[in-house]
Tab-separated table of C-alpha atoms in Angstrom:
chain	number	residue	atom	x	y	z
A	3	MET	CA	-21.651	-14.023	52.309
A	4	SER	CA	-25.166	-14.926	51.856
A	5	ARG	CA	-27.960	-12.443	52.619
A	6	ARG	CA	-31.808	-12.905	53.253
A	7	LEU	CA	-34.402	-10.256	52.327
A	8	GLY	CA	-35.831	-8.224	54.905
A	9	ALA	CA	-39.600	-7.392	54.885
A	10	ALA	CA	-39.158	-4.097	53.417
A	11	LEU	CA	-36.955	-5.421	50.657
A	12	LEU	CA	-39.189	-8.259	49.930
A	13	VAL	CA	-42.189	-5.695	49.144
A	14	MET	CA	-39.705	-3.783	46.777
A	15	VAL	CA	-38.575	-6.808	45.084
A	16	TRP	CA	-42.129	-8.162	44.772
A	17	LEU	CA	-43.060	-4.917	42.770
A	18	LEU	CA	-39.888	-5.565	40.666
A	19	VAL	CA	-40.468	-9.173	39.720
A	20	GLY	CA	-44.160	-10.026	40.220
A	21	CYS	CA	-46.435	-7.250	39.108
A	22	ASP	CA	-46.808	-4.134	37.249
A	23	SER	CA	-46.523	-0.959	39.417
A	24	ASP	CA	-46.607	2.868	39.265
A	25	ARG	CA	-43.540	4.619	40.663
A	26	VAL	CA	-43.467	4.198	44.493
A	27	THR	CA	-41.972	7.506	45.424
A	28	SER	CA	-43.546	10.832	44.696
A	29	PRO	CA	-41.728	13.419	42.758
A	30	PRO	CA	-39.915	16.093	45.211
A	31	ARG	CA	-40.752	19.708	44.926
A	32	SER	CA	-38.602	21.289	42.356
A	33	LYS	CA	-34.948	21.580	43.525
A	34	ASP	CA	-33.058	21.267	40.262
A	35	GLY	CA	-32.074	25.011	39.923
A	36	SER	CA	-30.176	25.151	42.774
A	37	ARG	CA	-28.966	28.568	44.038
A	38	PRO	CA	-25.485	29.811	43.062
A	39	PRO	CA	-22.757	30.168	45.870
A	40	ASN	CA	-23.092	33.327	47.901
A	41	SER	CA	-20.319	35.677	48.528
A	42	SER	CA	-18.081	35.114	51.346
A	43	PRO	CA	-17.457	37.213	54.634
A	44	ALA	CA	-14.401	39.346	54.555
A	45	ALA	CA	-12.708	36.986	56.940
A	46	PRO	CA	-13.351	33.347	57.963
A	47	GLU	CA	-15.864	32.857	60.721
A	48	GLY	CA	-17.823	29.860	61.921
A	49	GLU	CA	-17.699	26.119	61.771
A	50	VAL	CA	-19.580	23.706	59.592
A	51	ARG	CA	-19.805	20.115	59.949
A	52	VAL	CA	-20.435	17.865	56.949
A	53	GLY	CA	-21.565	14.434	56.583
A	54	VAL	CA	-20.372	11.938	53.840
A	55	LEU	CA	-21.261	8.264	53.728
A	56	GLY	CA	-18.356	6.108	54.625
A	57	GLU	CA	-14.646	6.773	55.062
A	58	PRO	CA	-11.981	6.494	51.945
A	59	ALA	CA	-9.348	4.155	52.210
A	60	THR	CA	-6.680	6.788	51.476
A	61	LEU	CA	-6.438	10.475	51.135
A	62	ASP	CA	-3.944	10.021	48.446
A	63	PRO	CA	-5.484	10.859	45.248
A	64	TYR	CA	-3.134	8.785	43.065
A	65	SER	CA	-2.972	5.774	45.395
A	66	VAL	CA	-4.356	2.423	43.918
A	67	ASP	CA	-6.830	2.550	46.730
A	68	SER	CA	-8.197	5.760	45.906
A	69	SER	CA	-11.882	6.261	45.306
A	70	ASP	CA	-14.410	8.966	44.403
A	71	LEU	CA	-14.553	9.847	48.039
A	72	THR	CA	-10.746	10.227	48.034
A	73	LEU	CA	-11.057	12.850	45.222
A	74	ALA	CA	-14.058	14.538	46.769
A	75	LEU	CA	-12.512	15.050	50.207
A	76	THR	CA	-9.178	16.295	48.745
A	77	ARG	CA	-10.705	18.610	46.464
A	78	PRO	CA	-10.500	21.599	48.942
A	79	LEU	CA	-6.833	20.620	49.733
A	80	TYR	CA	-4.993	20.534	46.311
A	81	PRO	CA	-5.352	22.749	43.235
A	82	SER	CA	-6.052	21.570	39.515
A	83	LEU	CA	-5.167	23.069	36.329
A	84	PHE	CA	-8.967	23.205	35.502
A	85	ARG	CA	-12.117	22.527	37.448
A	86	LEU	CA	-15.467	21.273	36.480
A	87	LEU	CA	-18.691	23.375	37.402
A	88	PRO	CA	-22.002	21.571	38.160
A	89	ASP	CA	-23.155	22.110	34.509
A	90	GLY	CA	-20.014	20.459	33.088
A	91	GLU	CA	-18.403	23.783	32.094
A	92	VAL	CA	-14.530	23.716	32.380
A	93	ARG	CA	-13.131	26.469	34.372
A	94	PRO	CA	-9.331	27.202	34.656
A	95	GLU	CA	-7.899	27.201	38.288
A	96	LEU	CA	-3.996	26.831	38.407
A	97	ALA	CA	-3.836	27.322	34.800
A	98	LEU	CA	-3.346	30.851	33.493
A	99	SER	CA	-3.424	29.951	29.738
A	100	LEU	CA	-3.528	26.908	27.623
A	101	ASP	CA	-2.323	26.872	23.990
A	102	VAL	CA	-3.029	23.787	21.974
A	103	THR	CA	0.047	22.507	19.831
A	104	ALA	CA	0.186	19.983	17.101
A	105	SER	CA	1.228	17.210	19.296
A	106	GLY	CA	-0.310	18.330	22.811
A	107	ALA	CA	-0.670	21.559	24.752
A	108	ARG	CA	1.393	24.269	26.500
A	109	VAL	CA	0.050	25.216	29.966
A	110	ARG	CA	1.238	28.486	31.670
A	111	LEU	CA	0.607	28.226	35.511
A	112	ARG	CA	-0.631	31.227	37.564
A	113	GLU	CA	1.546	32.386	40.316
A	114	ALA	CA	0.551	30.313	43.497
A	115	SER	CA	2.073	28.932	46.497
A	116	TRP	CA	1.889	25.827	48.773
A	117	SER	CA	0.956	26.267	52.316
A	118	ASP	CA	4.635	26.085	53.149
A	119	GLY	CA	5.330	29.174	51.095
A	120	ARG	CA	7.191	27.461	48.323
A	121	PRO	CA	5.936	28.213	44.926
A	122	ILE	CA	3.684	25.719	43.009
A	123	SER	CA	5.674	24.982	39.825
A	124	ALA	CA	5.967	23.110	36.719
A	125	SER	CA	7.813	20.360	38.437
A	126	ASP	CA	4.792	19.838	40.731
A	127	VAL	CA	2.719	19.284	37.802
A	128	ILE	CA	5.101	16.824	36.032
A	129	ARG	CA	5.240	14.968	39.227
A	130	SER	CA	1.606	14.628	39.395
A	131	VAL	CA	1.278	13.325	35.801
A	132	GLU	CA	3.932	10.807	36.555
A	133	GLU	CA	1.771	9.482	39.804
A	134	ALA	CA	-1.533	9.648	38.052
A	135	ARG	CA	-3.488	6.642	36.964
A	136	ALA	CA	-6.837	6.234	35.499
A	137	PRO	CA	-9.569	7.719	35.755
A	138	SER	CA	-7.237	10.906	36.009
A	139	GLY	CA	-6.916	12.895	32.882
A	140	PHE	CA	-3.245	13.000	33.528
A	141	ALA	CA	-3.125	9.389	32.741
A	142	ARG	CA	-3.816	10.579	29.220
A	143	VAL	CA	-0.616	12.484	29.055
A	144	ARG	CA	2.029	10.697	27.003
A	145	THR	CA	4.970	13.138	27.954
A	146	ALA	CA	5.377	16.361	30.257
A	147	GLU	CA	8.291	18.627	30.083
A	148	ALA	CA	9.061	21.891	32.049
A	149	ARG	CA	9.826	25.017	30.205
A	150	GLY	CA	10.800	27.380	33.075
A	151	PRO	CA	9.295	27.420	36.441
A	152	ARG	CA	5.725	27.960	35.368
A	153	MET	CA	5.330	26.387	31.853
A	154	VAL	CA	4.639	22.709	31.102
A	155	VAL	CA	4.355	21.249	27.695
A	156	ILE	CA	2.568	18.017	27.371
A	157	THR	CA	1.892	15.772	24.544
A	158	GLY	CA	-0.879	12.953	24.017
A	159	ASP	CA	-3.779	11.869	21.788
A	160	VAL	CA	-6.293	14.123	23.462
A	161	ALA	CA	-9.226	16.045	21.558
A	162	ASP	CA	-10.176	18.268	24.611
A	163	TRP	CA	-7.333	19.248	26.796
A	164	PRO	CA	-9.014	21.503	29.155
A	165	LEU	CA	-11.835	18.788	29.949
A	166	THR	CA	-9.034	16.098	30.227
A	167	LEU	CA	-7.081	18.080	32.634
A	168	ALA	CA	-10.069	18.698	34.766
A	169	ARG	CA	-10.701	15.117	35.182
A	170	ALA	CA	-9.456	13.976	38.521
A	171	ALA	CA	-6.276	15.557	38.141
A	172	PRO	CA	-5.139	17.282	41.394
A	173	ILE	CA	-1.528	18.870	41.675
A	174	VAL	CA	-0.081	17.220	44.676
A	175	PRO	CA	3.261	18.219	46.320
A	176	SER	CA	6.372	16.227	47.155
A	177	ARG	CA	6.159	16.911	50.768
A	178	ARG	CA	3.637	15.529	53.333
A	179	GLY	CA	1.406	18.008	55.264
A	180	VAL	CA	1.672	20.568	52.489
A	181	TYR	CA	-1.555	21.849	50.815
A	182	GLY	CA	-2.294	24.249	47.675
A	183	GLY	CA	-6.145	24.566	47.972
A	184	PRO	CA	-8.377	26.826	50.042
A	185	PHE	CA	-8.001	24.539	53.121
A	186	VAL	CA	-5.336	22.563	54.524
A	187	LEU	CA	-5.827	19.321	56.683
A	188	ALA	CA	-5.472	20.330	60.273
A	189	GLY	CA	-6.433	17.208	61.884
A	190	ARG	CA	-7.641	13.485	61.107
A	191	THR	CA	-9.303	10.898	63.404
A	192	PRO	CA	-9.523	8.001	61.610
A	193	GLY	CA	-13.064	6.504	61.718
A	194	LEU	CA	-14.474	9.761	62.915
A	195	GLU	CA	-13.620	13.020	61.091
A	196	LEU	CA	-11.394	15.179	59.048
A	197	VAL	CA	-10.804	18.864	60.091
A	198	LEU	CA	-10.128	21.422	57.819
A	199	GLN	CA	-8.886	24.859	58.275
A	200	PRO	CA	-8.296	27.971	55.769
A	201	ASN	CA	-4.993	27.774	53.994
A	202	PRO	CA	-3.289	31.215	54.769
A	203	ARG	CA	-1.487	31.149	51.545
A	204	TRP	CA	-4.518	30.471	49.272
A	205	TRP	CA	-4.328	32.443	46.194
A	206	GLY	CA	-7.951	32.448	45.172
A	207	ARG	CA	-11.278	33.853	46.519
A	208	SER	CA	-11.601	34.519	50.221
A	209	VAL	CA	-12.674	31.585	52.505
A	210	GLY	CA	-15.790	32.032	54.330
A	211	LEU	CA	-15.286	29.447	57.164
A	212	GLU	CA	-12.857	29.203	59.884
A	213	ARG	CA	-13.214	25.455	60.405
A	214	VAL	CA	-14.938	22.418	58.512
A	215	ARG	CA	-15.199	19.175	60.073
A	216	VAL	CA	-16.042	16.516	57.612
A	217	ARG	CA	-17.544	13.300	59.478
A	218	HIS	CA	-17.815	9.808	58.199
A	219	ILE	CA	-21.385	8.598	58.779
A	220	ALA	CA	-22.318	4.879	58.505
A	221	SER	CA	-25.871	5.277	56.719
A	222	ILE	CA	-28.127	7.685	55.151
A	223	ASP	CA	-30.678	7.331	57.894
A	224	ILE	CA	-28.023	8.152	60.621
A	225	MET	CA	-26.988	11.080	58.448
A	226	ILE	CA	-30.424	12.558	57.978
A	227	SER	CA	-31.032	11.978	61.876
A	228	LEU	CA	-27.955	13.865	62.694
A	229	LEU	CA	-28.828	16.889	60.310
A	230	LYS	CA	-32.424	16.822	61.994
A	231	ARG	CA	-30.871	17.199	65.398
A	232	GLY	CA	-28.231	19.817	64.251
A	233	GLU	CA	-25.267	17.514	64.988
A	234	LEU	CA	-24.488	17.912	61.197
A	235	ASP	CA	-24.899	21.087	59.170
A	236	VAL	CA	-24.580	19.642	55.607
A	237	GLY	CA	-25.153	16.064	54.414
A	238	ALA	CA	-23.808	14.489	51.107
A	239	THR	CA	-26.583	12.140	50.860
A	240	PRO	CA	-26.477	9.470	48.011
A	241	SER	CA	-29.531	9.251	45.865
A	242	ALA	CA	-32.078	6.567	47.607
A	243	LEU	CA	-35.531	5.652	47.737
A	244	ASN	CA	-37.836	8.403	48.551
A	245	LEU	CA	-34.932	10.532	49.735
A	246	SER	CA	-36.664	13.865	48.894
A	247	GLY	CA	-39.733	13.048	51.382
A	248	ARG	CA	-37.216	11.834	54.016
A	249	LEU	CA	-35.145	15.291	53.680
A	250	GLU	CA	-38.384	17.323	53.667
A	251	ALA	CA	-39.738	15.530	56.666
A	252	ALA	CA	-36.453	16.328	58.644
A	253	GLY	CA	-37.054	20.120	57.792
A	254	LEU	CA	-33.843	20.355	55.663
A	255	GLU	CA	-32.909	22.372	52.584
A	256	TRP	CA	-31.642	20.334	49.782
A	257	ALA	CA	-30.836	20.258	46.065
A	258	GLN	CA	-30.294	17.916	43.320
A	259	ALA	CA	-28.367	17.959	40.148
A	260	LEU	CA	-28.706	15.331	37.352
A	261	GLY	CA	-25.359	14.931	35.742
A	262	TRP	CA	-22.630	12.363	35.469
A	263	GLU	CA	-23.241	10.180	38.700
A	264	SER	CA	-24.352	6.700	37.825
A	265	VAL	CA	-24.928	3.371	39.410
A	266	TRP	CA	-23.438	0.419	37.348
A	267	ALA	CA	-22.555	-3.403	37.330
A	268	ASP	CA	-18.997	-4.209	36.975
A	269	PHE	CA	-18.493	-7.599	35.298
A	270	GLY	CA	-14.721	-7.116	35.010
A	271	ALA	CA	-13.595	-10.168	37.320
A	272	ALA	CA	-16.456	-12.388	36.201
A	273	ASP	CA	-15.555	-15.929	36.023
A	274	VAL	CA	-18.103	-16.652	33.088
A	275	SER	CA	-17.969	-16.589	29.459
A	276	ALA	CA	-19.052	-13.565	27.394
A	277	SER	CA	-22.056	-15.488	26.343
A	278	GLU	CA	-23.051	-16.329	29.968
A	279	ARG	CA	-22.526	-12.678	30.965
A	280	LEU	CA	-25.015	-11.611	28.215
A	281	GLY	CA	-27.483	-14.253	29.430
A	282	ALA	CA	-27.410	-12.981	32.947
A	283	VAL	CA	-27.859	-9.469	31.741
A	284	GLN	CA	-30.616	-10.349	29.337
A	285	ALA	CA	-32.503	-11.758	32.460
A	286	LEU	CA	-32.736	-8.377	34.002
A	287	ASP	CA	-35.519	-5.661	33.686
A	288	LEU	CA	-33.534	-2.542	34.131
A	289	SER	CA	-36.509	-0.239	33.266
A	290	ARG	CA	-38.634	-1.758	36.088
A	291	MET	CA	-35.795	-1.304	38.497
A	292	GLU	CA	-35.310	2.215	37.339
A	293	SER	CA	-39.057	3.180	37.676
A	294	VAL	CA	-39.198	1.717	41.227
A	295	PHE	CA	-35.783	2.606	42.809
A	296	VAL	CA	-34.927	5.793	40.987
A	297	ALA	CA	-37.874	7.507	39.847
A	298	SER	CA	-37.484	11.389	39.548
A	299	LEU	CA	-34.032	11.174	40.906
A	300	GLY	CA	-32.565	9.788	37.923
A	301	ARG	CA	-32.993	7.893	34.472
A	302	LEU	CA	-32.284	4.662	32.592
A	303	VAL	CA	-29.195	4.981	30.348
A	304	ALA	CA	-28.908	1.288	29.012
A	305	THR	CA	-30.944	-1.581	27.956
A	306	PRO	CA	-29.652	-5.151	27.525
A	307	ASP	CA	-28.425	-6.206	24.172
A	308	ARG	CA	-31.123	-8.646	22.669
A	309	SER	CA	-29.946	-8.858	19.274
A	310	ARG	CA	-28.340	-12.136	19.927
A	311	ALA	CA	-29.221	-14.853	22.598
A	312	GLY	CA	-26.885	-15.292	25.612
A	313	SER	CA	-26.498	-18.504	27.474
A	314	ARG	CA	-27.464	-19.075	31.022
A	315	PRO	CA	-24.420	-19.145	33.427
A	316	LEU	CA	-23.963	-22.826	34.807
A	317	GLN	CA	-22.174	-21.474	38.102
A	318	GLU	CA	-23.466	-19.305	40.735
A	319	LEU	CA	-22.778	-15.693	40.564
A	320	ASP	CA	-21.439	-13.633	43.461
A	321	ILE	CA	-22.905	-10.229	43.381
A	322	ALA	CA	-21.357	-7.509	45.755
A	323	ALA	CA	-22.403	-4.219	46.817
A	324	PRO	CA	-21.337	-1.477	49.643
A	325	ARG	CA	-23.812	-2.378	52.392
A	326	ASP	CA	-24.253	1.266	53.374
A	327	ASP	CA	-25.488	2.421	49.994
A	328	GLU	CA	-29.269	1.967	50.105
A	329	LEU	CA	-29.939	2.183	46.542
A	330	LEU	CA	-27.211	-0.267	45.512
A	331	VAL	CA	-28.587	-2.791	48.001
A	332	LEU	CA	-32.049	-2.506	46.469
A	333	TYR	CA	-30.403	-3.212	43.041
A	334	GLN	CA	-28.572	-6.163	44.512
A	335	GLU	CA	-31.579	-7.679	46.002
A	336	ALA	CA	-33.564	-7.135	42.823
A	337	ILE	CA	-31.100	-8.496	40.511
A	338	PHE	CA	-30.837	-11.643	42.835
A	339	GLU	CA	-34.620	-12.189	42.394
A	340	GLN	CA	-34.584	-11.548	38.758
A	341	LEU	CA	-31.744	-14.024	37.909
A	342	LYS	CA	-33.486	-16.528	40.231
A	343	GLY	CA	-36.631	-16.247	38.095
A	344	ALA	CA	-34.638	-17.009	35.076
A	345	GLY	CA	-33.183	-20.058	36.730
A	346	ILE	CA	-29.836	-18.322	37.467
A	347	ALA	CA	-28.221	-18.939	41.014
A	348	SER	CA	-26.444	-16.174	42.719
A	349	GLU	CA	-25.096	-15.272	46.144
A	350	LEU	CA	-25.047	-11.865	47.651
A	351	SER	CA	-21.999	-10.119	49.448
A	352	ALA	CA	-22.459	-6.833	51.422
A	353	ILE	CA	-19.187	-4.905	52.112
A	354	GLU	CA	-18.599	-1.695	54.050
A	355	SER	CA	-18.048	1.003	51.414
A	356	THR	CA	-14.690	1.872	52.807
A	357	GLU	CA	-13.393	-1.524	51.947
A	358	PHE	CA	-15.579	-2.087	48.938
A	359	TYR	CA	-14.095	1.099	47.158
A	360	GLY	CA	-10.578	0.508	48.701
A	361	GLY	CA	-8.684	-2.751	48.022
A	362	TRP	CA	-11.242	-5.392	49.063
A	363	LEU	CA	-12.492	-5.895	45.201
A	364	ARG	CA	-8.928	-6.251	44.085
A	365	ASP	CA	-8.226	-8.923	46.651
A	366	ASN	CA	-11.606	-10.732	46.585
A	367	PRO	CA	-12.871	-10.563	42.901
A	368	VAL	CA	-16.557	-11.166	42.306
A	369	ASP	CA	-18.672	-11.864	39.344
A	370	VAL	CA	-20.605	-8.702	39.704
A	371	ALA	CA	-19.788	-5.611	41.613
A	372	LEU	CA	-22.517	-2.812	42.046
A	373	ARG	CA	-20.711	0.410	41.992
A	374	ARG	CA	-21.814	4.136	42.267
A	375	SER	CA	-19.306	6.447	40.414
A	376	THR	CA	-19.149	10.089	39.128
A	377	GLY	CA	-17.938	10.962	35.669
A	378	VAL	CA	-17.396	13.864	33.499
A	379	PRO	CA	-19.300	15.345	30.469
A	380	GLY	CA	-19.264	12.905	27.614
A	381	GLY	CA	-18.452	9.829	29.804
A	382	LEU	CA	-20.716	7.843	32.359
A	383	PRO	CA	-18.772	5.317	34.431
A	384	GLY	CA	-19.008	1.998	32.631
A	385	ALA	CA	-20.581	3.233	29.585
A	386	GLY	CA	-19.382	1.518	26.262
A	387	ALA	CA	-17.255	-1.336	28.231
A	388	ALA	CA	-17.842	-4.720	27.220
A	389	ASP	CA	-17.491	-5.872	30.888
A	390	ALA	CA	-19.890	-2.931	32.537
A	391	LEU	CA	-23.422	-2.359	32.463
A	392	PRO	CA	-24.741	1.162	33.476
A	393	LEU	CA	-27.911	0.640	35.303
A	394	ALA	CA	-29.188	4.125	35.756
A	395	ARG	CA	-28.064	7.776	35.917
A	396	VAL	CA	-28.758	9.194	39.088
A	397	SER	CA	-29.029	12.711	40.588
A	398	THR	CA	-26.288	14.171	42.929
A	399	VAL	CA	-27.921	15.425	46.098
A	400	LEU	CA	-26.934	17.760	48.756
A	401	ALA	CA	-28.810	18.529	52.079
A	402	TRP	CA	-28.222	21.174	54.596
A	403	ARG	CA	-29.695	22.932	57.735
A	404	PRO	CA	-31.266	26.424	57.453
A	405	GLY	CA	-28.737	29.038	57.981
A	406	ILE	CA	-25.889	27.511	55.922
A	407	ARG	CA	-25.095	29.246	52.731
A	408	GLY	CA	-23.299	28.045	49.639
A	409	PRO	CA	-23.720	24.276	49.369
A	410	GLN	CA	-24.497	23.366	45.704
A	411	PRO	CA	-24.438	19.912	44.424
A	412	ASN	CA	-21.779	19.224	41.430
A	413	PRO	CA	-22.573	15.941	39.633
A	414	THR	CA	-19.113	15.328	38.387
A	415	LEU	CA	-15.951	13.837	39.950
A	416	GLU	CA	-15.516	17.373	41.739
A	417	GLY	CA	-17.723	16.120	44.462
A	418	PRO	CA	-19.920	17.889	47.266
A	419	LEU	CA	-16.939	20.267	48.499
A	420	TRP	CA	-16.084	21.605	45.142
A	421	ASN	CA	-16.899	25.204	46.266
A	422	LEU	CA	-16.169	24.765	50.161
A	423	GLU	CA	-14.451	28.107	49.989
A	424	SER	CA	-17.671	29.865	49.271
A	425	TRP	CA	-19.632	28.449	51.917
A	426	SER	CA	-20.553	30.653	55.072
A	427	ARG	CA	-22.843	30.385	58.074
A	428	GLU	CA	-25.276	32.877	58.988
A	429	ALA	CA	-24.727	34.435	62.540
A	430	ASN	CA	-27.546	32.326	64.200
A	431	GLY	CA	-27.534	29.773	61.575
A	432	GLY	CA	-28.252	26.002	62.275
């Protein structure tokens, strides 16, 4: 699907391809050291409405259509052996202990129950290992064996077992409608929202809210507008051009954390030779894109290989991006113009993020797919892969209205709801 540049995008692309320019976004007020979660009330009270960009194609974390958003929204529903804190530190959750062995590790589970009262057992862990696929750390497990109801012995070529088991590795039950995290899924309206309520059999810290509505929002502008009007309380706002100024103009509190979230170009389905792919990459000025689009919300993480010459692609390149991600759309337009300046033809496709991160790319392979992904310490998405080009490491941002306590951005696969059980609402908040 061909797309033409709007007036605003033309200005930005002109900055990228035709002139030297200072950064066009002003640095935000310092928000990096976001406050720690606050203590929860003794009993759940109040409702909070959270906005996320788009809707996942599935809520099954091990489905082939699972995405980062799937993992983020199911974080409060399913436990993991280990979790990642915002600074990348690994914290045990369901794991009571882990002992490294010559061929793997031995994990003892703490006593915990599913929402239907049945115990969470070693067999649940093994089932989850069997269902897992990359990027889950469970995909690194070669064998898993139960040694009693709360002991699992695993093997695999893994250097850091706690970190590996913290990577997108929720423990899922065999029965539908059953949950083991601090919340249960009480309702779902496709295209609109998820409704979460406290899990009465949750075995962790007390939950501070009696209800959370997670709403699917079509764009960042709509999300900020809903936050400003009080129709949302918290927004998981992807990093975007001048986001800090827009949030502050709306009177919102916000925080950012630079960790393991990145934007990158996926050449995995490109119908071109390695030399042609290199030639296309060498036509890009990534540092100029980073300085204009990312500014203080991120940093450049890669530069094109110029030690050898690539060749110009002879065919038109199809470049796809999620239409509701402002930053990726800007990158898409800039790449189009920079390739054009190098004599390389391309066509742009814009797809709703629900489809883009679901099964659309699998059914409609493109030469270049521009993605936003989260990672874990030691590994940015796309880094080191021959068919991927990291564009920039970007900050993870979370915004909320006054009176909401507890939100804190987590720049890992854990997502914005990683500590939802510790959120609370002041009596007259929002």
